CSV table of C-alpha atoms and ligand atoms in Angstrom, one decimal:
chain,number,residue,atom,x,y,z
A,1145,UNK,CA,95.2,95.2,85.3
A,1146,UNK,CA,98.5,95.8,82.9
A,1147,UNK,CA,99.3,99.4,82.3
A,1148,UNK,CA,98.0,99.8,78.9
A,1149,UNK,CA,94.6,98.6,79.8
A,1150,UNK,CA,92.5,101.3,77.8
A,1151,UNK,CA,90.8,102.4,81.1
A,1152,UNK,CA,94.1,103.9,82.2
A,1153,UNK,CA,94.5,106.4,79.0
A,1154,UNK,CA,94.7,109.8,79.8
A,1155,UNK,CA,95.1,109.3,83.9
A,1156,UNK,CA,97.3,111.2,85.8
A,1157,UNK,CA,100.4,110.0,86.2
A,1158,UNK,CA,101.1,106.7,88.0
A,1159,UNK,CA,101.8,106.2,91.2
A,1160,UNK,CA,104.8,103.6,91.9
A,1161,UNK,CA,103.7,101.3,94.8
A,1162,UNK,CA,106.7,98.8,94.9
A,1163,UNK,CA,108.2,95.5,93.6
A,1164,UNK,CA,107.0,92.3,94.1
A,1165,UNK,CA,108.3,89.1,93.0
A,1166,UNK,CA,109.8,91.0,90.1
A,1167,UNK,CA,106.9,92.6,89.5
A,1168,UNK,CA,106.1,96.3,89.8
A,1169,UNK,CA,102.7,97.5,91.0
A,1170,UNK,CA,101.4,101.0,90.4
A,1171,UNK,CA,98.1,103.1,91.7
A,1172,UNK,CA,96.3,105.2,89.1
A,1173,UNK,CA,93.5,107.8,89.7
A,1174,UNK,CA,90.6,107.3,88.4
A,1175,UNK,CA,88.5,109.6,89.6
A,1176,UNK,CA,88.1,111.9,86.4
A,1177,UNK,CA,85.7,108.7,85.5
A,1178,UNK,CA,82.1,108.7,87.2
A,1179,UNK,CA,79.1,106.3,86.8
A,1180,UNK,CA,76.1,106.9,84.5
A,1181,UNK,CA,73.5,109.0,86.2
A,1182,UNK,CA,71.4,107.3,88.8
A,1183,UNK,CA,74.8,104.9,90.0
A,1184,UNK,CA,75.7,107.8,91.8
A,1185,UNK,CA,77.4,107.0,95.1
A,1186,UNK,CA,75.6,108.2,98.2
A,1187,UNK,CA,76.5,111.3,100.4
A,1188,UNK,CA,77.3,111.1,103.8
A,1189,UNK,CA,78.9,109.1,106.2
A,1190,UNK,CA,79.7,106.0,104.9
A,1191,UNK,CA,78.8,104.9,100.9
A,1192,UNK,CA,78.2,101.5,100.8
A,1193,UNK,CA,77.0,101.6,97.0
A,1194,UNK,CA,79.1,99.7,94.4
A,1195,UNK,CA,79.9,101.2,90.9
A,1196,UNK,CA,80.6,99.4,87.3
A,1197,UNK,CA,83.1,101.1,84.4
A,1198,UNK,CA,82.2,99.7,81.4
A,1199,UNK,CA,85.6,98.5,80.3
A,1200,UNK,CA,86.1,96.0,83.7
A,1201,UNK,CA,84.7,92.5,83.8
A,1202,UNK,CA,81.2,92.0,85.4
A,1203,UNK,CA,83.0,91.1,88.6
A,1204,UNK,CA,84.9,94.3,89.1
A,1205,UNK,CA,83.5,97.5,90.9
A,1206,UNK,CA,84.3,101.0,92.7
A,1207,UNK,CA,83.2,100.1,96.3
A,1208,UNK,CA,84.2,102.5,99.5
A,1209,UNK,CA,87.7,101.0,100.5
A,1210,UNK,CA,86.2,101.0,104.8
A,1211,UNK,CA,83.8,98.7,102.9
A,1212,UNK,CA,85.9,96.5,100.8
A,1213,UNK,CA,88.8,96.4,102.8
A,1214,UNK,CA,87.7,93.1,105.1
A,1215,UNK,CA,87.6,91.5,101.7
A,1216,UNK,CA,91.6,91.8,100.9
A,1217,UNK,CA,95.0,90.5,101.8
A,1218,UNK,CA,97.0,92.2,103.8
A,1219,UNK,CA,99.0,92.9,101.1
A,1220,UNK,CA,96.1,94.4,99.1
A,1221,UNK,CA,94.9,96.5,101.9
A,1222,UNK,CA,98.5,97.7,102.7
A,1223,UNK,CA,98.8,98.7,98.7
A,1224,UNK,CA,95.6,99.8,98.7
A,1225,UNK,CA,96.0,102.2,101.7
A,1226,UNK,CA,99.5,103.9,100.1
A,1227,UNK,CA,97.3,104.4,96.7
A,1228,UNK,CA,94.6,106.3,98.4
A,1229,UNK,CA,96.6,108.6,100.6
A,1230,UNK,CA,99.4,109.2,97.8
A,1231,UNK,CA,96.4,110.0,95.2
A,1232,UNK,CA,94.2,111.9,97.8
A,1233,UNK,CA,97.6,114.0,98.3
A,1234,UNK,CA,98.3,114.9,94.9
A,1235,UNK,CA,94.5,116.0,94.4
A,1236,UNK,CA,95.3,118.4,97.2
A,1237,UNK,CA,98.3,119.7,96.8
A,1238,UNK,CA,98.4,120.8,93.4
A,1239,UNK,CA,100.4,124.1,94.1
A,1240,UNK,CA,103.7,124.9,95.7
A,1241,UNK,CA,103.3,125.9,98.9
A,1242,UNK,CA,105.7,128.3,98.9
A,1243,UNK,CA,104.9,130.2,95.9
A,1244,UNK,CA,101.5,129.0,94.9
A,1245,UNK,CA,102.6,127.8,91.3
A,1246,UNK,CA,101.3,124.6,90.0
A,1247,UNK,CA,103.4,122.1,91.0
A,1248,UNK,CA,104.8,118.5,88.9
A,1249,UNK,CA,104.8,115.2,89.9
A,1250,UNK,CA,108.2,113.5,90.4
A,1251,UNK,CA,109.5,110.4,91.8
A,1252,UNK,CA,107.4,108.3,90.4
A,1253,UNK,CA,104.6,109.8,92.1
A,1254,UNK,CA,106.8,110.2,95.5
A,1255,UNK,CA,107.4,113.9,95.4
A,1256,UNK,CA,106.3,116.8,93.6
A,1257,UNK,CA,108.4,119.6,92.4
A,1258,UNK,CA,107.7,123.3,92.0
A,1259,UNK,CA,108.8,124.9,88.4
A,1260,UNK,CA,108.9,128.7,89.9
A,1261,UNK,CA,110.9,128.7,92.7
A,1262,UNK,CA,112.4,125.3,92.9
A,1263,UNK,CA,111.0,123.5,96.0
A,1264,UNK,CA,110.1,119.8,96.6
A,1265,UNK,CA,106.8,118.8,98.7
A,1266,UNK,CA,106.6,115.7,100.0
A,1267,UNK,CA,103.1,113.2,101.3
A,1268,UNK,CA,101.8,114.2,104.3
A,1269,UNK,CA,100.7,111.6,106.8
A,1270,UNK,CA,98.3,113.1,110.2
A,1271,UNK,CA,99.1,111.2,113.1
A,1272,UNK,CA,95.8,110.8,115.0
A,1273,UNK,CA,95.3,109.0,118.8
A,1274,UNK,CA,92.8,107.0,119.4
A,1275,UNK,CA,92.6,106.3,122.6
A,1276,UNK,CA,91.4,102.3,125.0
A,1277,UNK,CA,90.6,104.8,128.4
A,1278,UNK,CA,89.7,102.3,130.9
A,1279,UNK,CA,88.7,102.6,134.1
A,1280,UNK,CA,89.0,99.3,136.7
A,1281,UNK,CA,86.7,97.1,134.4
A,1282,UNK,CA,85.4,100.1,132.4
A,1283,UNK,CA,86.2,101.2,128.9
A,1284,UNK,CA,85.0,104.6,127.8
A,1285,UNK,CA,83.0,104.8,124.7
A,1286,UNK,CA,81.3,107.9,123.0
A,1287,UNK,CA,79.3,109.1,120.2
A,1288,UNK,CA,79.9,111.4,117.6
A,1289,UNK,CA,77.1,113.6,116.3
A,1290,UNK,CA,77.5,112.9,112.5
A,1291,UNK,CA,77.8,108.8,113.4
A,1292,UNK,CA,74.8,106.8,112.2
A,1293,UNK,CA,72.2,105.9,115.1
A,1294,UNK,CA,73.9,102.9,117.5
A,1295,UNK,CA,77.6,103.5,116.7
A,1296,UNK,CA,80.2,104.1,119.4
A,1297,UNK,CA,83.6,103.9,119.2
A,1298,UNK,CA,86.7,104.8,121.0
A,1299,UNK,CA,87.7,108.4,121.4
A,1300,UNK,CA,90.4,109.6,118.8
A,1301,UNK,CA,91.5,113.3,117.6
A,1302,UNK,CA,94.5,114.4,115.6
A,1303,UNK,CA,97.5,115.3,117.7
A,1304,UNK,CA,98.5,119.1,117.4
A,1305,UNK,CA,101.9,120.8,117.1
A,1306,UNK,CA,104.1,120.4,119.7
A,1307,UNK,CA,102.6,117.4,121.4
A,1308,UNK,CA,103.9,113.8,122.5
A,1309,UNK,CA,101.5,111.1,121.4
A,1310,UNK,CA,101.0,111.3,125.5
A,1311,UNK,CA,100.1,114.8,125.5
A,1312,UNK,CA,97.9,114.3,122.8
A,1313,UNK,CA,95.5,111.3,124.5
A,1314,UNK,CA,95.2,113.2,127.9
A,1315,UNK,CA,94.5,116.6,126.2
A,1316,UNK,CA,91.6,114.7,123.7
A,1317,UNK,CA,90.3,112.8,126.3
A,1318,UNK,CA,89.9,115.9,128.7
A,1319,UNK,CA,88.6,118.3,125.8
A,1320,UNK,CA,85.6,115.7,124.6
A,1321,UNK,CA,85.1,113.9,127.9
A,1322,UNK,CA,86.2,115.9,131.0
A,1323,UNK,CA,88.1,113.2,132.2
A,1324,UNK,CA,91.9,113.7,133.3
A,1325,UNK,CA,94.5,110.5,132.3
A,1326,UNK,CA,97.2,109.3,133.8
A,1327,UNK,CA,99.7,106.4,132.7
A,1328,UNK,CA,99.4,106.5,128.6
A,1329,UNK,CA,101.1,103.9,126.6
A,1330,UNK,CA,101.3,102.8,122.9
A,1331,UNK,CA,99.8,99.8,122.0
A,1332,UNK,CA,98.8,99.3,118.0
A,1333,UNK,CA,98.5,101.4,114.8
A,1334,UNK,CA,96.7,101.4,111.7
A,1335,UNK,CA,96.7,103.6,108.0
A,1336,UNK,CA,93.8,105.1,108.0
A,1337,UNK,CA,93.9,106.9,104.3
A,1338,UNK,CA,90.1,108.7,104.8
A,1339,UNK,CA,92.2,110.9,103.9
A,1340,UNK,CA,95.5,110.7,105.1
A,1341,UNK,CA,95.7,109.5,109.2
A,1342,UNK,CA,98.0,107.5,110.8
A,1343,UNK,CA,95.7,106.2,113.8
A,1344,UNK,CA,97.9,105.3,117.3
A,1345,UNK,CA,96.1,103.5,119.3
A,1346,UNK,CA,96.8,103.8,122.7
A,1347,UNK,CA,96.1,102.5,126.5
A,1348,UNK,CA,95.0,105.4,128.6
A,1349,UNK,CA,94.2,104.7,132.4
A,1350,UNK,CA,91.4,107.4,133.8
A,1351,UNK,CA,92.0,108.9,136.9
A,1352,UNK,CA,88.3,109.8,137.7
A,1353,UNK,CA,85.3,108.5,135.8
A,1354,UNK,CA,82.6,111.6,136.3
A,1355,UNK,CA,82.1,112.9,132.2
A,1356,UNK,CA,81.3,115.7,131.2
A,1357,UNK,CA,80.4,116.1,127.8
A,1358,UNK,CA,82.0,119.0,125.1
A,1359,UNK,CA,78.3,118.7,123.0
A,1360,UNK,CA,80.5,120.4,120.1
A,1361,UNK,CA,82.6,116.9,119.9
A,1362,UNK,CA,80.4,114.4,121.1
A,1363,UNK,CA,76.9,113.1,121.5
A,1364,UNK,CA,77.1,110.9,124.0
A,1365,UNK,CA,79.7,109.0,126.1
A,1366,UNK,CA,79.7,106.4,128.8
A,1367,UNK,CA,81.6,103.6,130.4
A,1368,UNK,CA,81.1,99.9,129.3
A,1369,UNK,CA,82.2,97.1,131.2
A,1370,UNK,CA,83.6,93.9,129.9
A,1371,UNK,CA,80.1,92.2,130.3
A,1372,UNK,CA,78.1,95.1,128.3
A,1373,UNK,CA,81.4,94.9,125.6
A,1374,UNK,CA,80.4,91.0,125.1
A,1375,UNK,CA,76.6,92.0,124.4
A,1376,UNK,CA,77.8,95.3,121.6
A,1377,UNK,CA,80.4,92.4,120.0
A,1378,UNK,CA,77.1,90.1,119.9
A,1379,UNK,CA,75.1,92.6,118.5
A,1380,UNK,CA,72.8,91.9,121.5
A,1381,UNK,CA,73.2,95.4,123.2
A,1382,UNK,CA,69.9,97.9,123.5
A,1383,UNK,CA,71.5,101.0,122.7
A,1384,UNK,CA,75.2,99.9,120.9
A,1385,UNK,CA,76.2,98.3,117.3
A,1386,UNK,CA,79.1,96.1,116.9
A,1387,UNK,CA,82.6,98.1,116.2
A,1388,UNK,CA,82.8,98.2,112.4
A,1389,UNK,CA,85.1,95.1,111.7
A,1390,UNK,CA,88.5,96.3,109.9
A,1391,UNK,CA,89.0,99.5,112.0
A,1392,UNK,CA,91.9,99.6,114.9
A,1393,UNK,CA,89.2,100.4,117.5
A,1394,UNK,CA,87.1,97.0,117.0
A,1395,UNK,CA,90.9,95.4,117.4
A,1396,UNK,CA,91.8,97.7,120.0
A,1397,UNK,CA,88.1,96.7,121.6
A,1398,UNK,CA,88.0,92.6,121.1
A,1399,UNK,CA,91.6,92.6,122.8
A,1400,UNK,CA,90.6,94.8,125.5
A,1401,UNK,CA,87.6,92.5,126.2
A,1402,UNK,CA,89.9,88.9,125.5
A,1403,UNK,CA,92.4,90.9,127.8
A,1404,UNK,CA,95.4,90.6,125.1
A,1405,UNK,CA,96.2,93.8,125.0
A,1406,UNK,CA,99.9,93.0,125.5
B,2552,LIG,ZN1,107.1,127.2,94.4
């Protein structure tokens, strides 16, 4: 929509997302607006409702970006991915820091500046490892307490200070798994603005395959082999649901099993 589309009065500032053909694209928060009573969107893990504003065309609707994202360009996911973290940063990062003052918005949304005692802030992005362990013909898959019934993924966890990307997928993998890794290498990454992640995916080779569980992490975990993987992408598996399309482990996953990884 053009900027002075009536839906935009009164927003916090704009974000500037870049030029494109000539033409500049900004992200605005909208979030002081919600739906009528009743529309609300659902709690939990994943909202898959869908929510009208009465100045947009029939067609147009708040959806959950995880669930509207297959529908988009890369362009539009890319745009839409820097709108979400930027605006999810400036929600939370209202005050300086250093001083705790209410902070300004600068740089077209880039930056924001403290009016007390002078400092800039800057987005913040969380790097987070997500991690292909295999084992011969094995993948390793577990199952997060909070995940709906029938959804396993690959293990992931937000590296800490001080760690190597390397460091980071054996010390995750042993915490929520007991299993020890060797050779570690970087294969793919992905935005992941829910809220602000950078997910690295990475290639992690087991050096033993006994688990043992951390029940404060995980559920469940077990190895899959590339026959079993073939059933969960068919949906045809007893006890697993097909990786949510979209997400860097279902690509990580379905190049694992087509043995592209490289
Ligand atoms: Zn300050």
């Amino acid at each position: 929509m053009a900027v002075d589309h009536p839906m935009l009065t009164g927003v916090p500032p704009l974000v500037f997302l870049g030029l494109e053909d000539g033409q500049a694209s900004f992200a605005a928060d909208l979030s002081a607006w919600g739906p009528e009573s009743g529309e609300a969107g659902e709690q939990g893990f994943f909202d898959a409702t869908r929510q009208r504003h009465p100045a947009l065309p029939d067609a147009s609707g708040f959806e959950d970006l995880r669930q509207a994202m297959m529908r988009l360009s890369r362009r539009e996911a890319e745009l839409a991915a820097t709108a979400r973290a930027i605006l999810h940063w400036h929600q939370s990062h209202g005050f300086c820091a250093a001083c705790g003052a209410r902070s300004v918005v600068a740089q077209s949304g880039w930056q924001r500046d403290c009016p007390a005692c002078g400092a800039h802030h800057f987005p913040r992005t969380d790097p987070v490892v997500i991690m292909l362990v295999t084992h011969g013909n094995r993948v390793l898959l577990g199952r997060n307490a909070v995940w709906p019934e029938g959804m396993y993924s690959l293990l992931a966890g937000f590296v800490e200070p001080g760690e190597t990307l390397e460091a980071a997928v054996r010390r995750e993998v042993f915490e929520e798994a007991g299993v020890r890794v060797g050779a570690v290498g970087y294969l793919a990454s992905q935005p992941w603005p829910f809220p602000a992640s950078l997910m690295l995916g990475a290639l992690a080779v087991a050096l033993d395959d006994q688990i043992t569980l951390d029940p404060v992490e995980l559920r469940d975990a077990l190895w899959v082999t590339r026959g079993e993987m073939v059933q969960i992408f068919a949906g045809a598996h007893p006890r697993i649901s097909p990786p949510r399309k979209g997400a860097i482990a279902a690509f990580l996953m379905r190049n694992w099993l087509a043995d592209s990884l490289d």
